[in-house]
Amino acid sequence: MQAPSELIRDVYDLYIGGEWIPSTDDERFPTVDPATKEPLTKVAAAKAADIDRAVEAAREAFAIWRDTAPDERGRIVHRIGQLVRKHRDGLAALESLDQGKPLSQAESDMEGAARYFEYYAGAADKLEGTSVPVGPEQVDFTVREPYGISAQIIPWNFPGNLFARGVAPALVAGNTVVVKPAEETPLSSLRLAELCEEAGVPDGVVNVVTGFGDPAGKALSSHPDVDTITFTGSVSTGQTIMKQAADNVTPVTLELGGKNPAVVFPDADLEEAANWISKAIFTNAGQVCSAADRVLIHEDIHDDLVDRIVEQAVGYEIGSGSENPDMGPLASEKQFKKVIRYIDLGREEGATLATGGNALNRDGYFVEPTVFTDVENDMRIAQEEIFGPVLTIIPFTDEAEALELANDVEYGLVAGVFTSDVKRAHQFARQLEAGNVYVNKWFGDTNQTPFGGYKASGIGREKGLEALNSYLQTKNIAVNLAEGNSGDLPGT
Ligand code: NAP
Ligand code: MG
């Protein structure tokens, strides 16, 4: 692995219009390694005036990028993918230091980031409209046009991967982007911007403004010249962004997390279910919007499966992400405190700690893999997104109860069912209120499959070809072929 000093600059500026420039008032803030609490470097703190500059640069570049031939746009975006692949290890090391996740997981994130650029690159010259048959007196067809400037507001759990998830489809569709990474994890976005430049992305097409939710994120999501907003993060910030966007009638794509049920029936392969569930809750220390954080287990197999999950949890090797353990620290002090508060709450609410429940006695934001049993579905630990390595287990007696419990939550991002009965699997998949359903596995979504939330989990879809709908608007063009002007009235 490269030494941190080779990966990280002493200070970072904002990346606007293809140049590195300090923020208007020259303020910078540290980003820390959550395994040690030591600052890694300082990045610029963008103010509203800096957001104006970035949006202006993106507007200027839009005229050029929109009219770049689609195959050329595709080639450039494909080159970004190749560069991400080439620099995968350095990007992963950087991400692991800044975010805390185990190196192997950061590598997988960057592999996925490369795939987003490759996948969408191939779509650049296939964004076709339709021809509409309206009779002999009019030629009618649709074209799909970019919105213009896409604001990308990114959280701290999968920073580099989510940069790619949003930027790749935005670019191939002909939009320019202004990216605001989370304050905790800005480094991978800044590195990816360098790679975009190296790939031949014209100046101003990709801009990165580091800074705080307020003022930087707020200024971006309320900017009158931003044409569409993609946000991943908490429900409350998503609601705020939607309100800010409403003033400008700017469309939003929101991915707002989940409280995702995994339902395990007695006919499931319990060893496999235990493996999937452990991975599904402890990957990235549970800071995953699609984590399996609410497991519903049939009473007949409850104790057996709990034992198997606990056995896995206690075997987890915990350490600094760059040492590639099974689990790293939480990404920030704020998240660490939040998770500890929820563990205390679980105790107060009367749930039983089957394992874990403590912070580690060492530097850094480490919490043990934690499993609560005897959880009631109306407890806050069963309903609210903890975003940590905390599993809540709820028993059930029959299929009807399982379905009711699974859907009795405000969120609807992902859900899963473990059973060897094909009919039951399909029936359940149809009835679960979630944008993604996994059967006998977890994290079954890929770059190619649409991903997004039902209910409070969001609006719109990311990933797959469906994500392009967030970056393209349809224009219908009607051409008169008839003689005279005595024709149509509105509403016909
Ligand atoms: P958050 O507030 O939703 O932050 C996500 C992003 O939004 C960050 O870039 C943030 O900037 C920015 N932001 C904050 N306020 C804004 C505003 N008024 N206008 C525009 N942008 C704004 O998430 P958080 O506070 O970091 O985490 C809180 C909880 O959110 C977590 O515990 C977890 O439950 C949930 N979460 C979910 C996901 C997911 O994948 N769905 C990801 C992360 C967090 P700053 O970082 O500078 O504040
Ligand atoms: Mg950091």
Coordinates of C-alpha atoms and ligand atoms in Angstrom, one line a residue:
M1 CA 0.0 0.0 0.0
Q2 CA 1.1 3.6 -0.7
A3 CA 2.1 5.7 2.3
P4 CA -0.6 8.2 3.3
S5 CA 1.9 11.1 2.4
E6 CA 1.9 9.9 -1.2
L7 CA -1.8 9.7 -1.4
I8 CA -2.8 12.9 0.4
R9 CA -1.8 16.5 -0.3
D10 CA -1.1 18.9 2.5
V11 CA -4.1 21.1 1.7
Y12 CA -6.9 20.9 -0.9
D13 CA -8.7 23.7 -2.7
L14 CA -12.0 23.6 -4.5
Y15 CA -12.1 22.2 -8.0
I16 CA -14.0 24.7 -10.1
G17 CA -13.9 25.2 -13.9
G18 CA -10.9 22.8 -14.1
E19 CA -8.8 24.8 -11.6
W20 CA -8.0 24.4 -8.0
I21 CA -9.0 27.6 -6.2
P22 CA -9.3 28.4 -2.5
S23 CA -12.6 29.3 -1.0
T24 CA -13.7 32.9 -1.1
D25 CA -12.6 33.5 2.6
D26 CA -9.7 31.0 2.5
E27 CA -11.3 28.9 5.3
R28 CA -10.2 25.2 5.5
F29 CA -11.2 22.4 7.8
P30 CA -9.6 19.1 8.7
T31 CA -10.7 15.7 7.6
V32 CA -9.7 12.9 10.1
D33 CA -8.9 9.3 10.1
P34 CA -11.7 7.8 12.2
A35 CA -9.4 5.0 13.4
T36 CA -7.1 7.4 15.1
K37 CA -9.0 10.7 15.3
E38 CA -5.8 12.3 13.7
P39 CA -6.3 14.9 11.0
L40 CA -5.3 13.7 7.5
T41 CA -5.3 17.0 5.7
K42 CA -7.3 20.2 5.3
V43 CA -9.9 20.9 2.7
A44 CA -11.5 24.2 1.6
A45 CA -14.8 25.2 3.2
A46 CA -17.0 26.5 0.3
K47 CA -19.3 29.4 0.9
A48 CA -22.3 30.5 -1.0
A49 CA -20.2 32.7 -3.3
D50 CA -18.1 29.6 -4.1
I51 CA -21.2 27.7 -5.0
D52 CA -22.1 30.5 -7.4
R53 CA -18.7 30.2 -9.0
A54 CA -19.1 26.5 -9.4
V55 CA -22.6 26.7 -10.9
E56 CA -21.4 29.4 -13.3
A57 CA -18.5 27.2 -14.4
A58 CA -20.9 24.3 -14.9
R59 CA -23.3 26.5 -16.9
E60 CA -20.6 27.7 -19.2
A61 CA -19.4 24.1 -19.8
F62 CA -22.9 22.8 -20.4
A63 CA -23.1 24.5 -23.8
I64 CA -20.0 22.6 -24.9
W65 CA -20.7 19.3 -23.2
R66 CA -24.4 19.1 -24.3
D67 CA -23.2 19.5 -27.9
T68 CA -20.3 17.1 -27.7
A69 CA -21.2 14.1 -29.9
P70 CA -22.7 11.3 -27.8
D71 CA -20.1 8.7 -28.9
E72 CA -17.3 11.1 -27.8
R73 CA -19.0 11.7 -24.5
G74 CA -19.2 7.9 -24.1
R75 CA -15.5 7.5 -24.9
I76 CA -14.4 10.2 -22.3
V77 CA -16.6 8.6 -19.6
H78 CA -15.3 5.2 -20.4
R79 CA -11.7 6.6 -20.0
I80 CA -12.7 7.8 -16.5
G81 CA -13.7 4.2 -15.7
Q82 CA -10.4 2.9 -17.0
L83 CA -8.5 5.4 -14.9
V84 CA -10.5 4.5 -11.8
R85 CA -9.6 0.9 -12.4
K86 CA -6.0 1.7 -13.0
H87 CA -5.8 3.7 -9.7
R88 CA -8.1 1.5 -7.8
D89 CA -5.7 0.6 -5.1
G90 CA -4.7 4.2 -4.4
L91 CA -8.3 5.3 -4.4
A92 CA -9.2 2.5 -2.0
A93 CA -6.4 3.3 0.4
L94 CA -7.4 6.9 0.4
E95 CA -11.1 6.0 1.1
S96 CA -10.2 3.6 3.8
L97 CA -8.1 6.2 5.6
D98 CA -10.7 9.0 5.3
Q99 CA -13.8 6.9 5.9
G100 CA -12.6 4.0 8.0
K101 CA -13.8 1.0 6.1
P102 CA -11.7 -2.1 5.6
L103 CA -9.4 -1.8 2.6
S104 CA -11.0 -4.8 0.8
Q105 CA -14.4 -3.1 1.1
A106 CA -13.0 0.2 -0.2
E107 CA -11.5 -1.8 -3.2
S108 CA -14.9 -3.2 -3.9
D109 CA -16.4 0.3 -3.8
M110 CA -13.8 1.5 -6.3
E111 CA -14.4 -1.5 -8.5
G112 CA -18.0 -0.6 -8.5
A113 CA -17.1 3.1 -9.2
A114 CA -15.2 2.0 -12.3
R115 CA -18.1 -0.2 -13.4
Y116 CA -20.6 2.8 -13.2
F117 CA -18.4 4.8 -15.6
E118 CA -18.0 1.8 -18.0
Y119 CA -21.7 0.8 -17.8
Y120 CA -23.1 4.3 -18.5
A121 CA -20.4 5.1 -21.1
G122 CA -22.0 2.4 -23.3
A123 CA -25.4 4.1 -23.0
A124 CA -24.2 7.6 -24.2
D125 CA -25.1 7.0 -27.8
K126 CA -28.2 5.0 -27.2
L127 CA -30.4 7.6 -25.5
E128 CA -33.1 7.5 -28.1
G129 CA -36.4 9.2 -28.3
T130 CA -39.5 7.8 -30.0
S131 CA -41.6 8.5 -33.0
V132 CA -45.3 9.0 -32.2
P133 CA -47.9 8.1 -34.9
V134 CA -50.5 10.9 -35.0
G135 CA -51.7 10.7 -38.6
P136 CA -50.5 12.0 -41.9
E137 CA -50.7 15.7 -41.1
Q138 CA -48.0 15.9 -38.5
V139 CA -44.6 14.3 -37.9
D140 CA -44.2 13.8 -34.2
F141 CA -41.2 12.6 -32.3
T142 CA -39.5 12.9 -28.9
V143 CA -35.9 13.7 -28.0
R144 CA -34.3 13.2 -24.6
E145 CA -32.3 16.2 -23.5
P146 CA -30.1 16.8 -20.5
Y147 CA -31.5 19.0 -17.7
G148 CA -28.3 21.1 -17.5
I149 CA -26.6 21.4 -14.2
S150 CA -26.9 18.4 -11.9
A151 CA -26.1 19.0 -8.2
Q152 CA -24.8 15.9 -6.5
I153 CA -24.9 15.9 -2.7
I154 CA -23.0 12.9 -1.4
P155 CA -22.9 11.2 2.1
W156 CA -20.0 9.8 3.9
N157 CA -20.7 6.0 3.9
F158 CA -19.8 5.2 0.3
P159 CA -18.3 8.5 -0.9
G160 CA -16.3 7.5 -4.0
N161 CA -18.7 4.9 -5.1
L162 CA -21.7 7.2 -4.8
F163 CA -19.8 10.0 -6.7
A164 CA -19.6 7.5 -9.6
R165 CA -23.2 6.4 -9.2
G166 CA -24.5 9.9 -9.8
V167 CA -21.8 11.6 -11.9
A168 CA -21.5 8.8 -14.6
P169 CA -25.2 8.9 -15.7
A170 CA -25.4 12.7 -15.4
L171 CA -22.4 13.1 -17.7
V172 CA -23.4 10.6 -20.4
A173 CA -26.8 12.3 -20.6
G174 CA -25.0 15.6 -21.3
N175 CA -25.3 17.3 -18.0
T176 CA -22.5 19.1 -16.1
V177 CA -22.2 18.5 -12.4
V178 CA -21.4 20.3 -9.2
V179 CA -20.5 17.7 -6.5
K180 CA -20.6 18.4 -2.7
P181 CA -19.1 15.5 -0.8
A182 CA -19.9 15.1 2.9
E183 CA -17.6 17.1 5.2
E184 CA -16.3 13.9 6.8
T185 CA -15.1 12.2 3.6
P186 CA -14.1 14.7 0.9
L187 CA -10.9 13.1 -0.4
S188 CA -12.1 10.5 -2.8
S189 CA -14.3 13.0 -4.7
L190 CA -11.3 15.3 -5.1
R191 CA -9.2 12.5 -6.4
L192 CA -11.9 11.4 -8.8
A193 CA -12.2 14.9 -10.1
E194 CA -8.5 14.7 -11.0
L195 CA -9.1 11.5 -12.9
C196 CA -12.0 13.0 -14.7
E197 CA -9.7 15.8 -15.9
E198 CA -7.0 13.2 -16.9
A199 CA -9.7 11.3 -18.9
G200 CA -10.4 14.4 -21.0
V201 CA -13.5 15.8 -19.4
P202 CA -13.6 19.5 -20.4
D203 CA -13.1 22.2 -17.8
G204 CA -16.2 23.0 -15.8
V205 CA -18.1 19.8 -16.7
V206 CA -17.2 18.3 -13.3
N207 CA -16.8 20.6 -10.3
V208 CA -16.2 19.6 -6.6
V209 CA -17.0 21.9 -3.8
T210 CA -16.0 20.7 -0.3
G211 CA -17.7 22.2 2.7
F212 CA -20.4 21.9 5.2
G213 CA -24.1 21.1 4.8
D214 CA -24.7 24.7 5.7
P215 CA -23.7 26.9 3.9
A216 CA -22.3 24.8 1.0
G217 CA -24.9 22.1 0.6
K218 CA -27.7 24.6 1.3
A219 CA -26.5 27.1 -1.2
L220 CA -26.2 24.3 -3.8
S221 CA -29.6 22.8 -3.3
S222 CA -31.4 26.2 -3.2
H223 CA -29.4 27.6 -6.2
P224 CA -31.8 29.0 -8.8
D225 CA -29.5 27.9 -11.7
V226 CA -29.2 24.3 -10.7
D227 CA -31.5 22.1 -12.9
T228 CA -31.7 18.9 -11.0
I229 CA -30.6 17.6 -7.6
T230 CA -29.4 14.1 -6.6
F231 CA -29.1 13.5 -2.9
T232 CA -28.3 10.5 -0.8
G233 CA -28.4 10.8 3.0
S234 CA -30.9 11.1 5.9
V235 CA -34.7 11.6 5.6
S236 CA -34.6 14.9 7.4
T237 CA -31.9 16.4 5.2
G238 CA -33.7 15.0 2.2
Q239 CA -36.9 16.8 3.3
T240 CA -34.9 20.1 3.8
I241 CA -33.4 19.8 0.3
M242 CA -36.8 19.1 -1.2
K243 CA -38.2 22.2 0.4
Q244 CA -35.2 24.3 -0.8
A245 CA -35.6 22.8 -4.3
A246 CA -39.4 23.6 -4.3
D247 CA -38.7 27.4 -4.5
N248 CA -37.0 26.9 -7.8
V249 CA -39.2 24.0 -9.0
T250 CA -36.0 21.9 -9.3
P251 CA -36.5 18.1 -9.5
V252 CA -35.0 15.9 -6.9
T253 CA -33.8 12.3 -6.8
L254 CA -33.6 11.2 -3.2
E255 CA -32.1 8.1 -1.7
L256 CA -32.9 8.3 2.0
G257 CA -31.8 5.1 3.6
G258 CA -33.8 2.3 5.2
K259 CA -34.7 0.1 8.1
N260 CA -34.6 -3.1 6.1
P261 CA -36.3 -6.3 7.1
A262 CA -34.8 -9.8 6.5
V263 CA -37.4 -12.5 7.0
V264 CA -36.1 -16.0 7.8
F265 CA -38.4 -19.0 7.5
P266 CA -37.7 -22.4 9.1
D267 CA -37.1 -24.0 5.7
A268 CA -34.2 -21.7 5.0
D269 CA -30.6 -22.8 4.9
L270 CA -29.7 -21.4 8.4
E271 CA -25.9 -21.5 7.9
E272 CA -26.2 -19.4 4.7
A273 CA -28.8 -17.1 6.2
A274 CA -26.5 -16.4 9.2
N275 CA -23.6 -15.7 6.8
W276 CA -25.7 -13.3 4.7
I277 CA -27.2 -11.5 7.6
S278 CA -23.9 -11.0 9.4
K279 CA -22.4 -9.6 6.2
A280 CA -25.6 -7.5 5.6
I281 CA -25.4 -5.8 9.0
F282 CA -21.7 -5.6 9.8
T283 CA -20.3 -4.5 6.4
N284 CA -19.0 -0.9 6.6
A285 CA -19.8 -1.1 10.3
G286 CA -23.5 -1.1 9.5
Q287 CA -23.2 2.3 7.7
V288 CA -25.1 1.1 4.7
C289 CA -28.5 2.3 3.6
S290 CA -29.4 -1.2 2.5
A291 CA -28.1 -3.0 5.6
A292 CA -30.3 -5.8 7.1
D293 CA -30.9 -4.0 10.3
R294 CA -34.2 -5.7 11.3
V295 CA -34.2 -9.4 11.1
L296 CA -37.5 -11.3 11.6
I297 CA -37.0 -14.9 12.6
H298 CA -39.6 -17.7 12.8
E299 CA -39.9 -18.8 16.5
D300 CA -39.0 -22.5 15.6
I301 CA -35.5 -21.5 14.4
H302 CA -35.0 -18.3 16.4
D303 CA -32.5 -19.5 19.0
D304 CA -30.5 -21.6 16.5
L305 CA -30.1 -18.7 14.1
V306 CA -29.4 -16.2 16.8
D307 CA -26.6 -18.4 18.1
R308 CA -25.1 -18.7 14.6
I309 CA -25.2 -14.9 14.0
V310 CA -23.7 -14.2 17.5
E311 CA -21.0 -16.7 16.8
Q312 CA -20.0 -14.8 13.7
A313 CA -20.3 -11.4 15.4
V314 CA -17.9 -12.3 18.3
G315 CA -15.4 -13.6 15.7
Y316 CA -15.2 -10.3 13.9
E317 CA -11.7 -8.8 13.9
I318 CA -11.9 -5.1 14.4
G319 CA -9.2 -2.6 13.5
S320 CA -8.1 0.4 11.4
G321 CA -9.5 0.1 7.9
S322 CA -6.1 0.2 6.3
E323 CA -5.1 -3.0 8.1
N324 CA -8.0 -4.7 6.3
P325 CA -9.8 -6.1 9.4
D326 CA -13.4 -7.6 9.2
M327 CA -14.8 -4.3 10.5
G328 CA -13.4 -0.8 10.9
P329 CA -14.5 2.2 13.1
L330 CA -17.6 4.3 12.5
A331 CA -16.9 7.2 10.1
S332 CA -17.1 10.1 12.6
E333 CA -17.5 11.1 16.2
K334 CA -21.0 12.2 15.4
Q335 CA -21.9 8.8 14.1
F336 CA -20.1 7.1 17.0
K337 CA -22.1 9.0 19.5
K338 CA -25.4 8.4 17.7
V339 CA -24.8 4.6 17.6
I340 CA -23.9 4.5 21.3
R341 CA -27.1 6.5 22.1
Y342 CA -29.1 3.9 20.2
I343 CA -27.5 1.0 22.0
D344 CA -28.3 2.7 25.4
L345 CA -31.8 3.2 24.1
G346 CA -32.2 -0.5 23.2
R347 CA -31.3 -1.4 26.8
E348 CA -33.7 1.1 28.2
E349 CA -36.5 -0.1 25.9
G350 CA -36.1 -3.6 27.3
A351 CA -34.3 -5.5 24.5
T352 CA -31.7 -8.1 25.4
L353 CA -28.1 -7.7 24.3
A354 CA -27.1 -11.1 22.8
T355 CA -23.6 -9.8 22.1
G356 CA -21.7 -6.5 21.9
G357 CA -23.0 -3.2 23.1
N358 CA -19.8 -1.5 23.9
A359 CA -17.3 0.9 22.5
L360 CA -13.8 -0.5 22.2
N361 CA -11.3 0.7 24.7
R362 CA -8.9 2.3 22.2
D363 CA -8.5 5.4 20.1
G364 CA -10.9 5.8 17.2
Y365 CA -14.6 5.4 16.8
F366 CA -14.9 1.7 17.3
V367 CA -18.1 -0.1 18.4
E368 CA -18.5 -3.9 18.8
P369 CA -20.8 -5.8 16.5
T370 CA -24.0 -5.8 18.5
V371 CA -27.1 -8.0 18.4
F372 CA -30.3 -7.2 20.2
T373 CA -33.0 -9.9 20.7
D374 CA -36.4 -9.7 22.3
V375 CA -37.0 -6.6 20.2
E376 CA -40.6 -5.4 19.8
N377 CA -41.4 -3.9 16.4
D378 CA -42.6 -0.6 17.9
M379 CA -39.4 0.0 19.8
R380 CA -37.3 2.9 18.4
I381 CA -34.4 0.6 17.8
A382 CA -36.6 -1.5 15.4
Q383 CA -38.0 1.6 13.6
E384 CA -35.2 4.1 13.3
E385 CA -32.1 4.0 11.1
I386 CA -29.2 3.5 13.5
F387 CA -26.5 3.3 10.8
G388 CA -24.1 1.2 12.9
P389 CA -23.2 -2.4 13.6
V390 CA -26.4 -3.0 15.5
L391 CA -28.8 -5.8 14.6
T392 CA -32.3 -6.0 16.0
I393 CA -34.0 -9.4 16.0
I394 CA -37.8 -9.8 16.2
P395 CA -39.5 -13.3 16.4
F396 CA -42.6 -14.2 14.5
T397 CA -45.0 -17.1 14.5
D398 CA -46.6 -17.2 11.0
E399 CA -46.3 -15.9 7.5
A400 CA -49.0 -13.3 7.9
E401 CA -47.4 -11.9 11.0
A402 CA -44.0 -11.8 9.3
L403 CA -45.3 -9.8 6.4
E404 CA -47.1 -7.4 8.7
L405 CA -44.0 -6.8 10.8
A406 CA -41.8 -6.5 7.7
N407 CA -43.9 -3.7 6.2
D408 CA -44.7 -1.9 9.5
V409 CA -42.0 0.7 9.1
E410 CA -41.8 4.1 7.5
Y411 CA -38.9 3.1 5.3
G412 CA -39.0 0.9 2.1
L413 CA -35.6 0.7 0.6
V414 CA -34.7 -3.0 0.6
A415 CA -36.1 -6.2 2.1
G416 CA -35.2 -9.9 2.0
V417 CA -36.7 -13.3 2.4
F418 CA -34.9 -16.5 3.2
T419 CA -36.8 -19.7 2.4
S420 CA -36.5 -22.8 0.2
D421 CA -40.1 -22.6 -0.9
V422 CA -40.2 -21.0 -4.3
K423 CA -43.9 -20.0 -4.1
R424 CA -43.5 -18.4 -0.8
A425 CA -40.4 -16.5 -2.0
H426 CA -42.2 -15.0 -4.9
Q427 CA -45.4 -14.2 -3.0
F428 CA -43.3 -12.5 -0.3
A429 CA -41.2 -10.6 -2.9
R430 CA -44.4 -9.2 -4.4
Q431 CA -45.9 -8.1 -1.1
L432 CA -42.8 -6.6 0.6
E433 CA -43.0 -2.7 0.4
A434 CA -39.5 -2.1 -0.8
G435 CA -37.7 -0.9 -3.9
N436 CA -35.4 -3.9 -3.9
V437 CA -36.1 -7.5 -2.6
Y438 CA -33.4 -10.1 -2.2
V439 CA -34.3 -13.8 -2.0
N440 CA -31.8 -16.1 -0.2
K441 CA -29.1 -13.4 -0.5
W442 CA -28.4 -9.8 0.4
F443 CA -26.9 -6.8 -1.5
G444 CA -28.3 -8.3 -4.6
D445 CA -28.4 -5.0 -6.5
T446 CA -25.7 -4.3 -9.1
N447 CA -24.6 -1.4 -11.2
Q448 CA -27.1 -2.6 -13.8
T449 CA -30.2 -2.9 -11.6
P450 CA -32.5 -0.1 -10.5
F451 CA -32.2 0.9 -6.9
G452 CA -34.3 3.3 -4.8
G453 CA -36.9 3.6 -2.1
Y454 CA -40.6 3.0 -1.6
K455 CA -42.3 5.2 1.1
A456 CA -39.9 7.5 3.1
S457 CA -36.8 5.9 1.5
G458 CA -36.9 8.2 -1.4
I459 CA -37.9 9.4 -4.8
G460 CA -36.6 8.1 -8.1
R461 CA -34.2 5.4 -9.0
E462 CA -30.4 5.2 -9.2
K463 CA -28.4 2.6 -11.0
G464 CA -29.3 0.7 -14.1
L465 CA -30.7 2.4 -17.2
E466 CA -33.6 3.7 -15.1
A467 CA -31.2 6.2 -13.4
L468 CA -30.9 8.0 -16.7
N469 CA -34.4 9.3 -16.2
S470 CA -33.1 11.6 -13.5
Y471 CA -30.8 13.2 -16.0
L472 CA -32.9 13.5 -19.1
Q473 CA -36.1 15.4 -19.8
T474 CA -38.3 14.6 -22.8
K475 CA -39.1 17.1 -25.5
N476 CA -41.9 16.3 -28.0
I477 CA -41.5 18.0 -31.4
A478 CA -44.6 18.4 -33.7
V479 CA -44.0 19.3 -37.3
N480 CA -46.9 20.4 -39.4
L481 CA -47.4 18.6 -42.8
A482 CA -50.9 20.0 -43.5
E483 CA -51.9 22.9 -45.7
G484 CA -53.3 26.0 -44.1
N485 CA -53.5 27.0 -40.4
S486 CA -57.0 26.1 -39.4
G487 CA -56.0 23.1 -37.4
D488 CA -55.8 22.0 -33.8
L489 CA -57.0 23.5 -30.5
P490 CA -55.5 22.7 -27.1
G491 CA -56.6 19.6 -25.3
T492 CA -57.4 17.5 -28.4
Ligands
NAP1 P1 -27.0 14.1 6.1 O1 -27.2 15.3 6.9 O2 -28.2 13.5 5.3 O3 -25.8 14.4 5.0 C1 -25.7 14.0 3.7 C2 -25.2 15.1 2.8 O4 -26.0 16.2 2.8 C3 -23.8 15.6 3.3 O5 -23.1 16.0 2.1 C4 -24.2 16.9 4.0 O6 -23.2 17.8 4.2 C5 -25.3 17.4 3.1 N1 -26.2 18.4 3.8 C6 -26.5 18.5 5.1 N2 -27.4 19.5 5.3 C7 -27.7 20.0 4.1 C8 -28.6 21.0 3.6 N3 -29.3 21.8 4.4 N4 -28.7 21.3 2.2 C9 -27.9 20.5 1.4 N5 -27.1 19.5 1.8 C10 -27.0 19.3 3.1 O7 -26.4 12.9 6.9 P2 -25.5 12.9 8.2 O8 -26.0 13.9 9.1 O9 -24.1 12.9 7.8 O10 -25.9 11.5 8.8 C11 -27.1 11.4 9.6 C12 -27.8 10.1 9.3 O11 -28.2 10.0 8.0 C13 -27.1 8.8 9.6 O12 -27.0 8.5 10.9 C14 -27.8 7.8 8.7 O13 -28.9 7.3 9.5 C15 -28.3 8.7 7.6 N6 -27.5 8.5 6.4 C16 -28.0 7.7 5.3 C17 -27.3 7.5 4.2 C18 -27.8 6.7 3.1 O14 -27.0 6.0 2.4 N7 -29.1 6.8 2.8 C19 -26.0 8.0 4.1 C20 -25.5 8.8 5.1 C21 -26.3 9.0 6.3 P3 -22.3 17.7 5.5 O15 -21.7 16.4 5.6 O16 -21.3 18.8 5.3 O17 -23.2 18.0 6.7
MG2 MG -12.5 11.6 7.3

